[in-house]
Amino acid sequence: MRLSRYFLPVLKETPSEAQIVSHRYMLRAGMIKQQSAGIYSWLPLGFKVLKRIEQIVHEEQIRVGHIPLLMPTLQSADLWRESGRYDDYGQEMLRIKDRQGREMLYGPTNEEMVTDIFRSHVNSYKDLPLTLYQIQWKFRDEVRPRFGVMRGREFLMKDGYSFDIDRDAALHAYNRHMVSYLRSYERMGLTAIPMRAASGPIGGDNTHEFLVLASTGESEVFYDAAVTDLALGARDVDMDDRAAVQGICDEFTTLYARTDETHDAALFESAVPEDRRRVGRGIEVGQIFYFGTKYSEAMGANVVTADGSRVPVEMGSHGIGVSRLLGAIIEASHDDKGIIWPEGVTPFHVGIVNLKQGDASTDSACNALYSAVIGKGLEPLYDDRDERAGAKFATMDLIGLPWRITVGPRGLAAGKVELTCRRTGESEELSMEAVVDRLGQIYAGI
Amino acid sequence: MRLSRYFLPVLKETPSEAQIVSHRYMLRAGMIKQQSAGIYSWLPLGFKVLKRIEQIVHEEQIRVGHIPLLMPTLQSADLWRESGRYDDYGQEMLRIKDRQGREMLYGPTNEEMVTDIFRSHVNSYKDLPLTLYQIQWKFRDEVRPRFGVMRGREFLMKDGYSFDIDRDAALHAYNRHMVSYLRSYERMGLTAIPMRAASGPIGGDNTHEFLVLASTGESEVFYDAAVTDLALGARDVDMDDRAAVQGICDEFTTLYARTDETHDAALFESAVPEDRRRVGRGIEVGQIFYFGTKYSEAMGANVVTADGSRVPVEMGSHGIGVSRLLGAIIEASHDDKGIIWPEGVTPFHVGIVNLKQGDASTDSACNALYSAVIGKGLEPLYDDRDERAGAKFATMDLIGLPWRITVGPRGLAAGKVELTCRRTGESEELSMEAVVDRLGQIYAGI
């Protein structure tokens, strides 16, 4: 993309309404615009990052065999009366009447609807295991929406629902979600720690939240420092091998890591050596639940077992906060100049800065680089505006592209351009050919 | 995808509520499930086609330089009061009050919000031309939702908004949209004819609708038969060349083609030779509008011109009915056995039918084919269920994959499998290697 043809409305001043750094930078970098309290437009740069995150979530869900579908945003109140939640849910549910006076609501979550889909079409253990998921907009009418997309009212969420014949199979689905989530967050450049959580209004026995450590997090967290060294990495996992999947989950959940809701001070002191005890704050970016037959019993979602009996299907709900992840990633990865995108989610792979726009040889070198980067299957953002170098660097730093190529007459005279790493600030001089190869290598494993 | 692990709830009976063929087949093929009147879940197969269509729309918009963003589904009533449409819109607008009593609405279209984004960030002719678009869910509270996704209440639409400095530039944006739409529809296997349309409640001078000919269409259409022979094809167009783009638009809009709203019987008779006059029905799958300064004047979206004066920006709105396209494609492409997907939008590229599930050599051949097809970058659907051949063929015909490979012991003994074209019904025997190469060739240009 050439910046002269893009829509990147960068702000010079820090907006006064933004209390935390991710909200400030998302506004300043022209990623979002507030339309109403807790409701945002995703401007082009923000939309690109949102799509990258969505794509990672899709790829990792499909990799473990989960199946995407899409449910509507509006739901019938009658469906929620079946589970009893229509009356229980309170004011966070946005209730709507249509022109015929029918009671509707904007879905805050989808257990009822997906259970309705299941009971309409599945009758036999032969069709299990089954996990259906979607990435869809939700609405929760928060009384105090704040922190930009971190606590918005209209938000994008991945919500997945597992259906299994018995408790063991359901716990395997739970574990499968844990592994797929760990891999998703790692691909986004995040350390998200699974922490034992309280079940909350949805009910359920087994539940973990995934938290990204950040001083602006809404939850207080208590953990063993060793937990932050764990990484799934590139290991190949047979997701049908229950013991192997359980082994990974054990690896990530044995060390102490809890939110204030489930924290046990005595256990923390006895189980964690003093020098590894950490107290901090975390941002919740996902949660997995195994809740059994709460909805299937209430809504009559039964399956016939191998011996011919009918049992309510065992269920779990598993969510990733897709839109809030942008805020969480920025909270975890920025400096005083702006955002530092991890390579896995960056809106553009590299920025190209032309130091002397209008000069035939720098323009031509920039155009050649631009084409060569695209030829590697990467997306460059080429700042071809007639601006001074300082302004171009400030924009690139603010929007946080992980790599920048600087092209100027002096370097070109020596056959070189400069490649700069946003995170370290380190630069090196390379030939045009070498810089393109280098970018290809950097992104090869992403 | 292996069918044994997929969620494809095919129905044996024809649902009684479905009046038209696309609605019947979408229900029978397990593509959608109605959740409330005019509100549907997109089951996995339907969701896959929806994503393919969305992807084509994105690619063709980006190809002509339009920039994607995403606006929220819920909007503030105050924004619509600025344009005067909050009171004008009538009962099709779904009006909502949040917990604070603020008046909101579920966006039926986005002129007001995108104009608000524009006026907040753009001030100068130097930032033009600019076209922003999104693919987002809309809601219109139709009094009689019917025909499945063809006239739903919650529907997915691509809506794009062009901003230009003067009328000539705005008409070029209009033309650019026409060309990008023609290419989009052709990639979906559709002949969509641009027809001069009435402007309707949105206002505006220049407007064309794109109609797919189908006996179930809601509009009566009058056209010169020669118009159906026009095709954009693979020609390369410089979208910055106004004259070239205008030339294509002239080519597609000179022959007589109008809906009943703008039909001129006298002109039809004088301009079209009798043997080429056609009267039929059409499904509207898109519309482009140039409406000038209607919203920019009402909402104060002004830009400074090169000579320093301030003028309201020239605008247009351009839409594609993404979710309704699934219905339109099926109406245009089916037979009495089921859907026939064009290659450009098919949910899976090829079906693999194992005639003797459980037999070691057919199972192993199917597995090898399955991997080889994936190796070509294509998505196969492998029917690995323990079902008789007739049931497997019926399912493949119903869901409409354009190509099917049949693998049985007799063919394998001669080193052959069978490749069948869904549209023609023609089959040929090929080696396993040749069939994979053949599929690669078929999809190379898609």
PDB file of C-alpha atoms in Angstrom, chain B residues 24-111:
ATOM      1  CA  ARG B  24     -35.178 -25.338  -0.506  1.00  0.00           C
ATOM      2  CA  TYR B  25     -31.689 -26.418  -1.505  1.00  0.00           C
ATOM      3  CA  MET B  26     -29.950 -24.281   1.105  1.00  0.00           C
ATOM      4  CA  LEU B  27     -32.083 -25.911   3.809  1.00  0.00           C
ATOM      5  CA  ARG B  28     -31.757 -29.422   2.356  1.00  0.00           C
ATOM      6  CA  ALA B  29     -27.976 -29.126   1.887  1.00  0.00           C
ATOM      7  CA  GLY B  30     -27.562 -28.081   5.527  1.00  0.00           C
ATOM      8  CA  MET B  31     -26.295 -24.615   4.630  1.00  0.00           C
ATOM      9  CA  ILE B  32     -28.608 -22.507   6.784  1.00  0.00           C
ATOM     10  CA  LYS B  33     -31.036 -22.816   9.660  1.00  0.00           C
ATOM     11  CA  GLN B  34     -33.742 -20.272  10.351  1.00  0.00           C
ATOM     12  CA  GLN B  35     -33.528 -18.905  13.903  1.00  0.00           C
ATOM     13  CA  SER B  36     -36.302 -16.286  13.709  1.00  0.00           C
ATOM     14  CA  ALA B  37     -38.281 -14.817  10.813  1.00  0.00           C
ATOM     15  CA  GLY B  38     -35.694 -13.657   8.254  1.00  0.00           C
ATOM     16  CA  ILE B  39     -32.761 -14.437  10.569  1.00  0.00           C
ATOM     17  CA  TYR B  40     -30.494 -17.355   9.782  1.00  0.00           C
ATOM     18  CA  SER B  41     -27.572 -19.300  11.146  1.00  0.00           C
ATOM     19  CA  TRP B  42     -25.000 -20.085   8.499  1.00  0.00           C
ATOM     20  CA  LEU B  43     -24.150 -23.747   9.032  1.00  0.00           C
ATOM     21  CA  PRO B  44     -20.631 -24.841   8.054  1.00  0.00           C
ATOM     22  CA  LEU B  45     -21.294 -25.443   4.341  1.00  0.00           C
ATOM     23  CA  GLY B  46     -23.212 -22.170   3.958  1.00  0.00           C
ATOM     24  CA  PHE B  47     -20.570 -20.292   5.908  1.00  0.00           C
ATOM     25  CA  LYS B  48     -17.852 -21.569   3.568  1.00  0.00           C
ATOM     26  CA  VAL B  49     -19.657 -20.245   0.473  1.00  0.00           C
ATOM     27  CA  LEU B  50     -20.359 -16.952   2.247  1.00  0.00           C
ATOM     28  CA  LYS B  51     -16.620 -16.593   2.963  1.00  0.00           C
ATOM     29  CA  ARG B  52     -15.705 -17.368  -0.657  1.00  0.00           C
ATOM     30  CA  ILE B  53     -18.042 -14.668  -1.908  1.00  0.00           C
ATOM     31  CA  GLU B  54     -16.754 -12.233   0.708  1.00  0.00           C
ATOM     32  CA  GLN B  55     -13.185 -12.990  -0.367  1.00  0.00           C
ATOM     33  CA  ILE B  56     -13.925 -12.277  -4.046  1.00  0.00           C
ATOM     34  CA  VAL B  57     -15.592  -8.990  -3.113  1.00  0.00           C
ATOM     35  CA  HIS B  58     -12.604  -7.981  -0.967  1.00  0.00           C
ATOM     36  CA  GLU B  59     -10.090  -8.892  -3.681  1.00  0.00           C
ATOM     37  CA  GLU B  60     -11.897  -6.955  -6.393  1.00  0.00           C
ATOM     38  CA  GLN B  61     -12.419  -3.883  -4.217  1.00  0.00           C
ATOM     39  CA  ILE B  62      -8.766  -3.849  -3.165  1.00  0.00           C
ATOM     40  CA  ARG B  63      -7.708  -4.388  -6.786  1.00  0.00           C
ATOM     41  CA  VAL B  64      -9.323  -1.079  -7.800  1.00  0.00           C
ATOM     42  CA  GLY B  65      -7.846   0.781  -4.840  1.00  0.00           C
ATOM     43  CA  HIS B  66     -10.769   0.860  -2.419  1.00  0.00           C
ATOM     44  CA  ILE B  67      -9.930   0.606   1.266  1.00  0.00           C
ATOM     45  CA  PRO B  68     -11.617  -1.774   3.731  1.00  0.00           C
ATOM     46  CA  LEU B  69     -12.694  -0.784   7.223  1.00  0.00           C
ATOM     47  CA  LEU B  70     -15.439  -1.971   9.524  1.00  0.00           C
ATOM     48  CA  MET B  71     -18.180   0.045  11.150  1.00  0.00           C
ATOM     49  CA  PRO B  72     -20.230  -1.246  14.096  1.00  0.00           C
ATOM     50  CA  THR B  73     -23.685  -2.744  13.599  1.00  0.00           C
ATOM     51  CA  LEU B  74     -25.276  -0.426  16.169  1.00  0.00           C
ATOM     52  CA  GLN B  75     -25.449   3.292  15.543  1.00  0.00           C
ATOM     53  CA  SER B  76     -26.579   6.340  17.440  1.00  0.00           C
ATOM     54  CA  ALA B  77     -29.949   7.829  16.491  1.00  0.00           C
ATOM     55  CA  ASP B  78     -28.411  11.302  16.791  1.00  0.00           C
ATOM     56  CA  LEU B  79     -26.209  10.661  13.778  1.00  0.00           C
ATOM     57  CA  TRP B  80     -29.283   9.862  11.691  1.00  0.00           C
ATOM     58  CA  ARG B  81     -31.050  12.975  12.942  1.00  0.00           C
ATOM     59  CA  GLU B  82     -28.300  15.040  11.301  1.00  0.00           C
ATOM     60  CA  SER B  83     -29.256  13.764   7.858  1.00  0.00           C
ATOM     61  CA  GLY B  84     -32.972  13.802   8.615  1.00  0.00           C
ATOM     62  CA  ARG B  85     -33.309  10.085   7.949  1.00  0.00           C
ATOM     63  CA  TYR B  86     -34.055   9.022  11.536  1.00  0.00           C
ATOM     64  CA  ASP B  87     -37.619  10.251  11.181  1.00  0.00           C
ATOM     65  CA  ASP B  88     -37.935   9.404   7.472  1.00  0.00           C
ATOM     66  CA  TYR B  89     -36.777   5.804   7.522  1.00  0.00           C
ATOM     67  CA  GLY B  90     -39.949   4.168   8.753  1.00  0.00           C
ATOM     68  CA  GLN B  91     -40.524   0.780  10.300  1.00  0.00           C
ATOM     69  CA  GLU B  92     -37.773  -1.060   8.452  1.00  0.00           C
ATOM     70  CA  MET B  93     -35.304   0.581  10.815  1.00  0.00           C
ATOM     71  CA  LEU B  94     -34.838  -1.467  13.979  1.00  0.00           C
ATOM     72  CA  ARG B  95     -34.834   1.069  16.797  1.00  0.00           C
ATOM     73  CA  ILE B  96     -33.247   0.192  20.127  1.00  0.00           C
ATOM     74  CA  LYS B  97     -32.863   1.790  23.544  1.00  0.00           C
ATOM     75  CA  ASP B  98     -29.823   0.913  25.620  1.00  0.00           C
ATOM     76  CA  ARG B  99     -29.726   0.639  29.440  1.00  0.00           C
ATOM     77  CA  GLN B 100     -29.113   4.378  29.746  1.00  0.00           C
ATOM     78  CA  GLY B 101     -32.161   5.087  27.597  1.00  0.00           C
ATOM     79  CA  ARG B 102     -30.064   6.315  24.655  1.00  0.00           C
ATOM     80  CA  GLU B 103     -31.695   5.877  21.253  1.00  0.00           C
ATOM     81  CA  MET B 104     -29.751   3.522  19.008  1.00  0.00           C
ATOM     82  CA  LEU B 105     -30.512   1.587  15.837  1.00  0.00           C
ATOM     83  CA  TYR B 106     -29.209  -1.465  14.008  1.00  0.00           C
ATOM     84  CA  GLY B 107     -27.650   0.011  10.866  1.00  0.00           C
ATOM     85  CA  PRO B 108     -29.632  -0.658   7.675  1.00  0.00           C
ATOM     86  CA  THR B 109     -26.914   1.227   5.726  1.00  0.00           C
ATOM     87  CA  ASN B 110     -24.019   3.503   6.658  1.00  0.00           C
ATOM     88  CA  GLU B 111     -24.008   6.822   4.785  1.00  0.00           C
TER      89      GLU B 111
END
